[in-house]
Short mmCIF file of C-alpha atoms in Angstrom, two decimals:
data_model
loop_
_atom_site.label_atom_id
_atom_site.label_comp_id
_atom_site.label_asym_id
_atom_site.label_seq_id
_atom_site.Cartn_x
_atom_site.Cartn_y
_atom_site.Cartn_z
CA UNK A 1 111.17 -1.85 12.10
CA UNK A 2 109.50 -2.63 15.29
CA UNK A 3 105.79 -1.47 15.69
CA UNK A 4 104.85 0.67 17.38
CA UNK A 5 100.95 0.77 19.42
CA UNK A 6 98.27 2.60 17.16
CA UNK A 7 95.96 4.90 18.72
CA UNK A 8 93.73 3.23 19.55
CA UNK A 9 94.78 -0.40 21.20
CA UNK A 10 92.93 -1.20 24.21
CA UNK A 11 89.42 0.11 22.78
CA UNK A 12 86.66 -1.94 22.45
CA UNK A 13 83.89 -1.72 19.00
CA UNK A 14 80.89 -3.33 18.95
CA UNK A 15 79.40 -3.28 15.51
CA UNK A 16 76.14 -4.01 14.78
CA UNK A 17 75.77 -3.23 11.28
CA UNK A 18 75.39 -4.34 7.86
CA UNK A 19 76.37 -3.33 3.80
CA UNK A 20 78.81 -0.80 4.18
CA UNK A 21 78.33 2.94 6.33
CA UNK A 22 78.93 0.76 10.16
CA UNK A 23 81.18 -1.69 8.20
CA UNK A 24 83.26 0.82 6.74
CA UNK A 25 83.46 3.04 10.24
CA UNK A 26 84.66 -0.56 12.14
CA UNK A 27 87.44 -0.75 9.22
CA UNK A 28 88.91 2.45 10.69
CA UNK A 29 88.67 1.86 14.35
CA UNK A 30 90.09 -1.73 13.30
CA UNK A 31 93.22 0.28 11.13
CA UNK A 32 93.60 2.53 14.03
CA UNK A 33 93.97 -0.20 16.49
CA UNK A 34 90.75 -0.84 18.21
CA UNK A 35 89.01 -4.60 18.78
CA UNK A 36 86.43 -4.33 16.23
CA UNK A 37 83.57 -7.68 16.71
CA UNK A 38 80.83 -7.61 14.22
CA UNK A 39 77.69 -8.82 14.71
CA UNK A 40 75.90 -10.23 12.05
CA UNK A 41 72.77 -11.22 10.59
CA UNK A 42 72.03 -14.75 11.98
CA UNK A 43 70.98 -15.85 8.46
CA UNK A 44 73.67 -15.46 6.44
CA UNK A 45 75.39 -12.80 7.93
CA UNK A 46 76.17 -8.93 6.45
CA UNK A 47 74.60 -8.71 3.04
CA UNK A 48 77.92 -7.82 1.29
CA UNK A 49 79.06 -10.99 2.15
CA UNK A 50 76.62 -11.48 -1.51
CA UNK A 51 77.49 -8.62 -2.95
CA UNK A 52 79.50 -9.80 -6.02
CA UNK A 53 80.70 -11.04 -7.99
CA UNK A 54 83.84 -10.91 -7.88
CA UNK A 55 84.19 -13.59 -4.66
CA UNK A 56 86.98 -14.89 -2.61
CA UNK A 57 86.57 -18.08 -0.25
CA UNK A 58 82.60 -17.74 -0.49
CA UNK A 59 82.60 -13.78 0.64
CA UNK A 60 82.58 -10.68 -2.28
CA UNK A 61 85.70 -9.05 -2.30
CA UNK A 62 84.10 -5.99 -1.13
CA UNK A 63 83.13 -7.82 2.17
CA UNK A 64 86.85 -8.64 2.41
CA UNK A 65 87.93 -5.22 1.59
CA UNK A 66 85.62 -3.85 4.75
CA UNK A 67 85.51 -6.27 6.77
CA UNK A 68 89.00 -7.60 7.27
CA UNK A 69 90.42 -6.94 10.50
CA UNK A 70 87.17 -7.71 12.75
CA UNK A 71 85.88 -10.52 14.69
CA UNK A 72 82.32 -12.03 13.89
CA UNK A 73 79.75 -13.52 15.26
CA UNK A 74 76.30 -14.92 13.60
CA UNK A 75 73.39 -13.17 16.35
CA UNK A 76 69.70 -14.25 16.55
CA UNK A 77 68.01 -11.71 18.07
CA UNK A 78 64.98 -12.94 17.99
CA UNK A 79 66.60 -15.30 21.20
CA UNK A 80 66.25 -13.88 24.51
CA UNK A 81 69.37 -16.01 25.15
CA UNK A 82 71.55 -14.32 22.28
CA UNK A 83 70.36 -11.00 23.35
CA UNK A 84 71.74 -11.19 26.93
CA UNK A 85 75.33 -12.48 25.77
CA UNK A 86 75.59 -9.34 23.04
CA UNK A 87 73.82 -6.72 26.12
CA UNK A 88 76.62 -8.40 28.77
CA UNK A 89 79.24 -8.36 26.11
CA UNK A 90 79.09 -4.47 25.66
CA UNK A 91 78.39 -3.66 28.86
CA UNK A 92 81.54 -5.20 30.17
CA UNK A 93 83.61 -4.92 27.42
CA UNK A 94 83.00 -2.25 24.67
CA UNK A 95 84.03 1.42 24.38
CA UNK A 96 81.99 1.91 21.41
CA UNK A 97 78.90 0.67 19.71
CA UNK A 98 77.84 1.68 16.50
CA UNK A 99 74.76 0.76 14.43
CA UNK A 100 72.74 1.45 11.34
CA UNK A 101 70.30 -0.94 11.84
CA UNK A 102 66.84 -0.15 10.59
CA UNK A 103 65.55 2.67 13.53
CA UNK A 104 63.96 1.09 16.51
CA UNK A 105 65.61 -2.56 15.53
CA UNK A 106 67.41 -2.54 18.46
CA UNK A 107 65.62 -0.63 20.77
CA UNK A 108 63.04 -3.47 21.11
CA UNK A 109 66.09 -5.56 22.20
CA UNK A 110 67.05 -3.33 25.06
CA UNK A 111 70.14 -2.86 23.08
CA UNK A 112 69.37 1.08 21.94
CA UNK A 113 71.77 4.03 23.02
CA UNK A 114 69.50 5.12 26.09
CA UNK A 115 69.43 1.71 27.67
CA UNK A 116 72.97 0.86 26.70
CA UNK A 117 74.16 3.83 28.09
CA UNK A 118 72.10 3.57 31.57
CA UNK A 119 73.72 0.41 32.00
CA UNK A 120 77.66 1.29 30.62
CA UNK A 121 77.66 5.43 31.49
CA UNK A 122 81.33 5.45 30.07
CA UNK A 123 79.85 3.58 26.83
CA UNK A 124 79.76 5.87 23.77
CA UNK A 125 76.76 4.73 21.26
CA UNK A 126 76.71 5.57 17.84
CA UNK A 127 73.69 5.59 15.61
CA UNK A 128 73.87 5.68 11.94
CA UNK A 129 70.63 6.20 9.48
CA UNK A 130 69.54 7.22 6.24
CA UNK A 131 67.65 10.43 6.60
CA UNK A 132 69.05 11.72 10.32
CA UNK A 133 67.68 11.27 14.34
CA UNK A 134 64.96 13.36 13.28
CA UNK A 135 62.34 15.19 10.79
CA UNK A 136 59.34 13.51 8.60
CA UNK A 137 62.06 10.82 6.96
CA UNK A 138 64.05 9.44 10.28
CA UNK A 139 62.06 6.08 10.26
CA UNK A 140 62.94 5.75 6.09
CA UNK A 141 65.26 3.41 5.51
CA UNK A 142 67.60 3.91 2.41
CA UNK A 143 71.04 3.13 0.73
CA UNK A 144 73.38 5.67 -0.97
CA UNK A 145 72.01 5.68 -4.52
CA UNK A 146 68.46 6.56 -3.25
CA UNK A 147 70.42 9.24 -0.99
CA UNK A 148 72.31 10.70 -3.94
CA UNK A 149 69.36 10.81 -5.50
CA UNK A 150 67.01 12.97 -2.65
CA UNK A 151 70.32 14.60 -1.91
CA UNK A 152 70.08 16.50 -5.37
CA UNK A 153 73.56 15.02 -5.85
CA UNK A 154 72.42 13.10 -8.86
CA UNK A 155 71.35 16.21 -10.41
CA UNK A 156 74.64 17.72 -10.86
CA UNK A 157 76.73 14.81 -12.22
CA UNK A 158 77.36 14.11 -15.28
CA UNK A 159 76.83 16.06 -18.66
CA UNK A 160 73.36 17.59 -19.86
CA UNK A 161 72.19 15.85 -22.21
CA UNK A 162 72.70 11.96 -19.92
CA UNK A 163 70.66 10.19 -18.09
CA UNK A 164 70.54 10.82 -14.44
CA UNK A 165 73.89 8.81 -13.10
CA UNK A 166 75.42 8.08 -9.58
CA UNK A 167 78.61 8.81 -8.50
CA UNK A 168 80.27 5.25 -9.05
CA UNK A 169 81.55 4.98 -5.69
CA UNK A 170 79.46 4.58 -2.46
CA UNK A 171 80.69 8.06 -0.96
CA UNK A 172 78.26 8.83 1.14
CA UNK A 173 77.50 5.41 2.85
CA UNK A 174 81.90 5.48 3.56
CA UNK A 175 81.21 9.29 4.43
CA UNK A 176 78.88 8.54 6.97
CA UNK A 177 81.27 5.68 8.02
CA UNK A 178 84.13 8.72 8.14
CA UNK A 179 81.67 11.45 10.33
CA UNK A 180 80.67 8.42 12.51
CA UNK A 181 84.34 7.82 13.51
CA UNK A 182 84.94 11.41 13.95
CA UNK A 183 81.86 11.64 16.25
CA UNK A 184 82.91 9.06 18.49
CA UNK A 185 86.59 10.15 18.96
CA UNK A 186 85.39 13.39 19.25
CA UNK A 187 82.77 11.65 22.16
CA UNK A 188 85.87 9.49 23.92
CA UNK A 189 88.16 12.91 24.28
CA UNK A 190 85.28 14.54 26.18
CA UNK A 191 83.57 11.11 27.74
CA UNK A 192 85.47 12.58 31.15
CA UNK A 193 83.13 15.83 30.92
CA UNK A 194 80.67 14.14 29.09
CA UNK A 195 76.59 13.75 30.39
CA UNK A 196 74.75 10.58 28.69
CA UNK A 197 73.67 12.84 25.62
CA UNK A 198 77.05 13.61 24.54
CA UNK A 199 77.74 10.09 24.40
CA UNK A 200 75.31 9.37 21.53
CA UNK A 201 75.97 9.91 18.43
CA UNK A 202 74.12 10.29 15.48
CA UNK A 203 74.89 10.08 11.92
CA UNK A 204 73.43 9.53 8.50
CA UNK A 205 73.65 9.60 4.98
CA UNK A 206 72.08 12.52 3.92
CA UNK A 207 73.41 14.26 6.29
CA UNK A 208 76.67 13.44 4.81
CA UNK A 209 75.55 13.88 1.34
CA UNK A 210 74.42 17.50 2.84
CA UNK A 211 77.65 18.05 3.55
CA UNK A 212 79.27 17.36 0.40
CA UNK A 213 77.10 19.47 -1.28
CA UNK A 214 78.26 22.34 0.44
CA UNK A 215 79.41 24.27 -2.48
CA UNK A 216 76.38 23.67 -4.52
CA UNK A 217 74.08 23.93 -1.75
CA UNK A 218 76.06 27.53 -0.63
CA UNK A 219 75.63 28.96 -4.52
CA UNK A 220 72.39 28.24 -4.19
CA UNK A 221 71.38 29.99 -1.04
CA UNK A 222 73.50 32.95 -2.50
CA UNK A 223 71.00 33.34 -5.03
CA UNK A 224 73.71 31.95 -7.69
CA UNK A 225 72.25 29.86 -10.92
CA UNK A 226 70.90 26.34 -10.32
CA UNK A 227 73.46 24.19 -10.33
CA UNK A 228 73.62 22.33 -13.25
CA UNK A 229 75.81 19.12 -15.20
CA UNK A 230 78.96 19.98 -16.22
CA UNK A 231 81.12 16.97 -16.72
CA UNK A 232 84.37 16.86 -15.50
CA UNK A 233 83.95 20.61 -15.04
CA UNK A 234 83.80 23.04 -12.38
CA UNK A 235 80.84 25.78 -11.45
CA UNK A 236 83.03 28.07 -9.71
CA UNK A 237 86.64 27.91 -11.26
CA UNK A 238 87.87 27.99 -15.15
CA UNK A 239 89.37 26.21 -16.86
CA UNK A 240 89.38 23.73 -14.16
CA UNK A 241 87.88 20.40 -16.53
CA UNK A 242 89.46 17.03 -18.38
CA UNK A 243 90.49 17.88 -21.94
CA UNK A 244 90.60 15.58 -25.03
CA UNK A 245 93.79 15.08 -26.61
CA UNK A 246 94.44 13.83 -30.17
CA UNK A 247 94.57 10.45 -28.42
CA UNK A 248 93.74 10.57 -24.88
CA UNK A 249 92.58 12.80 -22.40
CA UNK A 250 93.73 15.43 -19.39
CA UNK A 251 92.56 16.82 -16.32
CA UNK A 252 94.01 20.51 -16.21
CA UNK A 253 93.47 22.31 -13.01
CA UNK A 254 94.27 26.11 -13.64
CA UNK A 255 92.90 27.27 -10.27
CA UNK A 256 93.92 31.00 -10.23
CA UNK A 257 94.97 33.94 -12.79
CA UNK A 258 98.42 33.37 -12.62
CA UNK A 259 97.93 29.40 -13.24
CA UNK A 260 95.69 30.80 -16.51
CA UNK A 261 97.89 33.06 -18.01
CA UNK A 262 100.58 30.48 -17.72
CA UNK A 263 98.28 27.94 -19.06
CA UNK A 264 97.81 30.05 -22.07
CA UNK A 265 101.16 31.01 -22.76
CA UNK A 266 102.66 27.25 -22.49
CA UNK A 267 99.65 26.11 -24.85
CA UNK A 268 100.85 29.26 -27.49
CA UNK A 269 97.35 31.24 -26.92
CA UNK A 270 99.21 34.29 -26.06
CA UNK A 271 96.36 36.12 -27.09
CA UNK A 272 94.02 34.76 -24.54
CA UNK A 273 95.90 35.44 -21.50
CA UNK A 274 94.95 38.91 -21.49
CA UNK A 275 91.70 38.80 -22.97
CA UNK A 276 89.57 41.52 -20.65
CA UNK A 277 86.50 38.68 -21.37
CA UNK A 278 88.81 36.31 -19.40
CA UNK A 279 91.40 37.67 -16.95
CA UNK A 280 89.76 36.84 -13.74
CA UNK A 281 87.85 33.82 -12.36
CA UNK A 282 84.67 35.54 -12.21
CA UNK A 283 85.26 36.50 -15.90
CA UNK A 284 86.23 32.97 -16.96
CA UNK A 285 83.50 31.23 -15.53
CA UNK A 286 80.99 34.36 -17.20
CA UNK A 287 82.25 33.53 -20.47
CA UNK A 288 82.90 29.44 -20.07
CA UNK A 289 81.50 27.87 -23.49
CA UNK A 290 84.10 30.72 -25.74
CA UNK A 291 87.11 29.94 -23.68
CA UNK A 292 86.41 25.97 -23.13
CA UNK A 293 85.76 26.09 -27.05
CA UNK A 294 89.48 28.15 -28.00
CA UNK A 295 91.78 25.12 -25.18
CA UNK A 296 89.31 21.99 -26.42
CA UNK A 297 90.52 22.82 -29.96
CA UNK A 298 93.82 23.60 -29.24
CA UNK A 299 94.28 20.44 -26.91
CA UNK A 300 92.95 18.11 -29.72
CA UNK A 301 96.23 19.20 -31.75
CA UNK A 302 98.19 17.01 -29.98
CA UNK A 303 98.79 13.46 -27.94
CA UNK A 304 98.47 13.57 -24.16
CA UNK A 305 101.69 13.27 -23.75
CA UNK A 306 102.77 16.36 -25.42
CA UNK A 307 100.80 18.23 -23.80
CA UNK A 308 101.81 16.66 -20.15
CA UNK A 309 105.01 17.20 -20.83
CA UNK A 310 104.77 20.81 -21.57
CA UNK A 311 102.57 21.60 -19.07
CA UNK A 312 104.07 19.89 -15.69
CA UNK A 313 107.31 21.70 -16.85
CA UNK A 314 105.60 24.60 -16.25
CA UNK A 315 103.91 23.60 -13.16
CA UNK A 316 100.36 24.03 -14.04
CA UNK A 317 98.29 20.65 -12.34
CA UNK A 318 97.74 18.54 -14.23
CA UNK A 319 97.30 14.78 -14.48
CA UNK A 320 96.31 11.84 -17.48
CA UNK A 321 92.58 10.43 -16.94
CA UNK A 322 93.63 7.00 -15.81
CA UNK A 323 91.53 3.82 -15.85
CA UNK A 324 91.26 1.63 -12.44
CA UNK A 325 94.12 -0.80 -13.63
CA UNK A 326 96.55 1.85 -14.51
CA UNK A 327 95.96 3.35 -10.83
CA UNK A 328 96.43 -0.20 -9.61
CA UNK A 329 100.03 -0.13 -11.52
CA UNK A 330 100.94 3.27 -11.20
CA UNK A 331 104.29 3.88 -9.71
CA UNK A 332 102.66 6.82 -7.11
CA UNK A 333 100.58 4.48 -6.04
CA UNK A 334 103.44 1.74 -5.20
CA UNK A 335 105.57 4.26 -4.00
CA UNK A 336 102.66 5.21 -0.91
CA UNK A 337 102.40 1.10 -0.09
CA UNK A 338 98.52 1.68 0.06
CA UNK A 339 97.36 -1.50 -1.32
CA UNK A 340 98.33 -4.37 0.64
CA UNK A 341 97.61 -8.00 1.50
CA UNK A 342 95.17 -8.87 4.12
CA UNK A 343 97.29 -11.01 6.93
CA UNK A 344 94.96 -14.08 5.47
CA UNK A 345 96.38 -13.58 1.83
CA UNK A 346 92.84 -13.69 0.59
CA UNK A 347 92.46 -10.33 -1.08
CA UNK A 348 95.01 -6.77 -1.67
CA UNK A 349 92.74 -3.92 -0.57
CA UNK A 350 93.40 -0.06 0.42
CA UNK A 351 95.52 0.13 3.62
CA UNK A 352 93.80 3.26 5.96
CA UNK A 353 95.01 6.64 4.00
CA UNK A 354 96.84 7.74 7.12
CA UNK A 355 100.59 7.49 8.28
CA UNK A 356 101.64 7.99 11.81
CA UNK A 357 105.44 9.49 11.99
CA UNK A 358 105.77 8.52 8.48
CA UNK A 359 104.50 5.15 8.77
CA UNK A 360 101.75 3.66 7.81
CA UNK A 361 99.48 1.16 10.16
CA UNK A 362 99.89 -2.30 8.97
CA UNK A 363 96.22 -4.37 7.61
CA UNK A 364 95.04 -5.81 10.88
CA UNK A 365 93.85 -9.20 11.03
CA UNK A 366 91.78 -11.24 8.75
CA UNK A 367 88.46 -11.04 7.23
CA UNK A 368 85.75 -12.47 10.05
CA UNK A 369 83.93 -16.10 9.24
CA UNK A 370 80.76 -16.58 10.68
CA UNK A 371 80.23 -17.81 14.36
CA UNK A 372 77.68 -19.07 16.53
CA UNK A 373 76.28 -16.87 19.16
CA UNK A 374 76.68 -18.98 22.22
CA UNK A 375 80.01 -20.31 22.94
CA UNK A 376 81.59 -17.81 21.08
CA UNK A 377 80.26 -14.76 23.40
CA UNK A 378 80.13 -16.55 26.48
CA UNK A 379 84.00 -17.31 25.32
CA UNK A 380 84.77 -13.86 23.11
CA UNK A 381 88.05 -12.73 24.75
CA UNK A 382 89.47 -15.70 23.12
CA UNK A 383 90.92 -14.28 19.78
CA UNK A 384 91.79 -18.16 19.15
CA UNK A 385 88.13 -18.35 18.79
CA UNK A 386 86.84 -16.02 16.77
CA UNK A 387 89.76 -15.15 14.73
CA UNK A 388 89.40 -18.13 12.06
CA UNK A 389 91.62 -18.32 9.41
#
């Protein structure tokens, strides 16, 4: 199958970032097709390269996972010298910068979006914070833990009687890194039109987290209850919750009445399907602990299988509560070719969750080693260079 050219060949990233919101936002430019070169920390470069274990070749495999692709170099900037090669660099060569350096950083360079843009005016310039561009908090730095936390996402996951816990994933650092690309596409398709403030962009974690508390944040401005743990469940739709099994456990996802009465009838609770205290949504989630109480019980009669069975033959959602190595096996997930090789061999990671035409865009390149600032961008249109294997 010949290849065709992804969206976005012939465009130019410059990122200047570090841990994972600007890393993860150059991973998608780089899977759609852009020239993604890093630049990184002249001491040791991005701190993921440390975050692990486990490592591959000296780098964590979650550098490798967000980071393949890219070209890197190592950047003082506290020399003059380094400064001018990274300012002439963009200015002659990059579409797109992005950044989530500590506010300010680079503004003392003379590499912040107003200058930037003065010099390139086609140059789109993409800042990405913690707290947002503006407000008491835009100076506070902060990772997505701390954000989950202020966010008052922390206070709704889990069950009620833990200990405040995080989402286990970093969703609103790769969120950010999601809104950021939007932003700037959505800057490039109008750069024609465009004046220099609709070529900055700015982004930030808890502006994403914001955003994915929509629902919560919604109820509560509706004068609904305070939003509270519920597990696996849902505050707006019942039963909508994982279920323990006589062995293990399932996710069922009755999302309407019809999915509900079917649920009820398939599970032999005839009875409850047109219970007044239950036949709508609104009635379901009134009277949550007695219904939740009658399935839990009935669910624990049997193996998860049983009930699988039963219930995808009936076509209510529903899925087993899988652990990360039986979603590494799991025939679905073969079946998309999402996890693939890096060119370099060095790690398997998540291809981009996208397919063009039915195909999907191959891993680009290889994960970036560290280079010196001098040669390498007086010399950076040679891939030969930079692209060390």
């Amino acid at each position: 199958m010949v290849e065709q050219a992804l969206p976005l060949d012939g465009v130019c990233v410059v990122e200047i970032g570090h841990s994972l919101a600007a890393p993860y936002a150059g991973l998608i430019f780089a899977h759609l097709g852009a020239r993604v070169v890093k630049i990184e920390n002249a001491i040791g470069g991005d701190y993921a390269r440390g975050w692990g274990p486990p490592f591959i070749d000296g780098a964590s495999a979650l550098f490798h996972a967000i980071n393949h692709g890219k070209q890197s170099i190592r950047a003082d900037f506290s020399d003059p010298k380094c400064i001018g090669h990274i300012r002439d660099f963009i200015v002659d060569h990059a579409d797109v910068v992005i950044q989530n350096l500590k506010p300010g950083s680079l503004e003392r360079h003379g590499l912040g979006a107003q200058a930037l843009t003065e010099m390139c005016p086609s140059l789109v310039y993409c800042n990405m914070g913690a707290f947002g561009a503006s407000g008491p908090l835009r100076d506070k730095p902060g990772y997505d833990p701390l954000v989950q936390a202020y966010s008052g996402m922390m206070s709704i996951v889990g069950h009620d009687s833990d200990a405040p816990s995080r989402v286990p994933v970093s969703l609103n650092d790769m969120g950010t890194g999601m809104w950021a690309v939007i932003g700037v596409l959505a800057a490039l398709r109008g750069a024609k039109d465009a004046g220099p403030k609709q070529r900055v962009v700015d982004v930030s974690l808890y502006e994403t987290a914001l955003a994915w508390m929509t629902v919560p944040l919604s109820d509560c401005l509706a004068g609904g209850e305070q939003p509270s743990r519920m597990g696996s469940g849902s505050p707006n739709i019942v039963p909508y919750q994982v279920f323990g099994c006589a062995d293990n456990a399932v996710l069922v996802a009755a999302g309407n009445d019809t999915l509900y009465r079917r649920l009820c009838r398939t599970m032999g609770l005839d009875e409850l399907a047109d219970d007044p205290r239950f036949l709508t949504n609104g009635a379901r989630v009134s009277n949550r602990k007695v219904l939740i109480s009658v399935l839990e019980s009935r669910f624990k009669e049997f193996p998860a299988a049983y009930w699988l069975e039963r219930l995808e033959a009936a076509s209510i959602p529903c899925g087993p509560l899988q652990s990360v190595d039986l979603v590494v096996n799991n025939e679905q997930t073969a079946a998309l070719d999402i996890l693939r090789k890096t060119p370099d061999g060095r790690t398997t990671t998540v291809a981009l969750p996208i397919s063009f035409g039915g195909q999907r865009p191959a891993l680009p390149g290889n994960t970036p080693d560290l280079g010196e600032h001098d040669h390498l961008l007086a010399s950076i249109d040679s891939p030969s260079v930079l692209e060390k294997s």
